[in-house]
C-alpha positions as a Python dict, from the first residue, in 0.01 Angstrom:
ca = {
    (1, 'M'): (0, 0, 0),
    (2, 'P'): (-268, -135, -236),
    (3, 'E'): (-366, -499, -225),
    (4, 'P'): (-184, -706, -491),
    (5, 'T'): (-367, -829, -799),
    (6, 'F'): (-321, -1167, -965),
    (7, 'T'): (-360, -1313, -1313),
    (8, 'V'): (-485, -1664, -1388),
    (9, 'W'): (-407, -1807, -1732),
    (10, 'Q'): (-535, -2134, -1876),
    (11, 'V'): (-440, -2311, -2199),
    (12, 'G'): (-708, -2246, -2460),
    (13, 'K'): (-886, -1978, -2255),
    (14, 'V'): (-851, -1618, -2367),
    (15, 'P'): (-838, -1361, -2219),
    (16, 'D'): (-654, -1423, -1894),
    (17, 'T'): (-849, -1354, -1575),
    (18, 'V'): (-733, -1068, -1352),
    (19, 'L'): (-820, -1114, -985),
    (20, 'R'): (-826, -797, -780),
    (21, 'S'): (-780, -942, -430),
    (22, 'E'): (-603, -1218, -244),
    (23, 'S'): (-937, -1365, -138),
    (24, 'A'): (-1044, -1391, -505),
    (25, 'M'): (-713, -1562, -586),
    (26, 'R'): (-764, -1811, -301),
    (27, 'K'): (-1115, -1888, -426),
    (28, 'A'): (-978, -1949, -778),
    (29, 'A'): (-709, -2174, -627),
    (30, 'R'): (-976, -2393, -467),
    (31, 'E'): (-1169, -2416, -793),
    (32, 'L'): (-871, -2467, -1027),
    (33, 'G'): (-638, -2670, -806),
    (34, 'F'): (-329, -2457, -755),
    (35, 'D'): (-158, -2373, -425),
    (36, 'P'): (-229, -2013, -318),
    (37, 'S'): (54, -2017, -63),
    (38, 'V'): (301, -2083, -347),
    (39, 'V'): (163, -1782, -538),
    (40, 'I'): (218, -1564, -230),
    (41, 'S'): (565, -1697, -145),
    (42, 'E'): (709, -1758, -493),
    (43, 'G'): (509, -1515, -707),
    (44, 'E'): (351, -1784, -925),
    (45, 'A'): (208, -2136, -921),
    (46, 'D'): (115, -2383, -1194),
    (47, 'I'): (-220, -2548, -1256),
    (48, 'V'): (-132, -2912, -1325),
    (49, 'S'): (-366, -3178, -1466),
    (50, 'E'): (-404, -3526, -1316),
    (51, 'C'): (-157, -3644, -1584),
    (52, 'G'): (108, -3397, -1467),
    (53, 'I'): (67, -3156, -1757),
    (54, 'V'): (73, -2781, -1686),
    (55, 'T'): (-258, -2641, -1810),
    (56, 'G'): (-231, -2293, -1663),
    (57, 'G'): (-108, -2090, -1374),
    (58, 'C'): (-151, -1793, -1147),
    (59, 'Y'): (96, -1514, -1082),
    (60, 'V'): (120, -1191, -884),
    (61, 'N'): (99, -884, -1108),
    (62, 'E'): (373, -624, -1094),
    (63, 'E'): (285, -308, -907),
    (64, 'G'): (200, -13, -1128),
    (65, 'H'): (91, -225, -1426),
    (66, 'E'): (-222, -91, -1592),
    (67, 'Y'): (-503, -323, -1701),
    (68, 'V'): (-753, -287, -1980),
}
């Protein structure tokens, strides 16, 4: 089974970032402040500012989805 891929989206930043490994997702989590264990267990996690505003997120990509 191939390793899952992940997408990080951020308000005002286009295009979204596709991460091709769990280790890359965990590194992004440290840098952007989301919980990687929530992404693994729930399929997605929000990036929340200090004011409590959602400014982005990370989610697990569906298997078989093709990327540009």
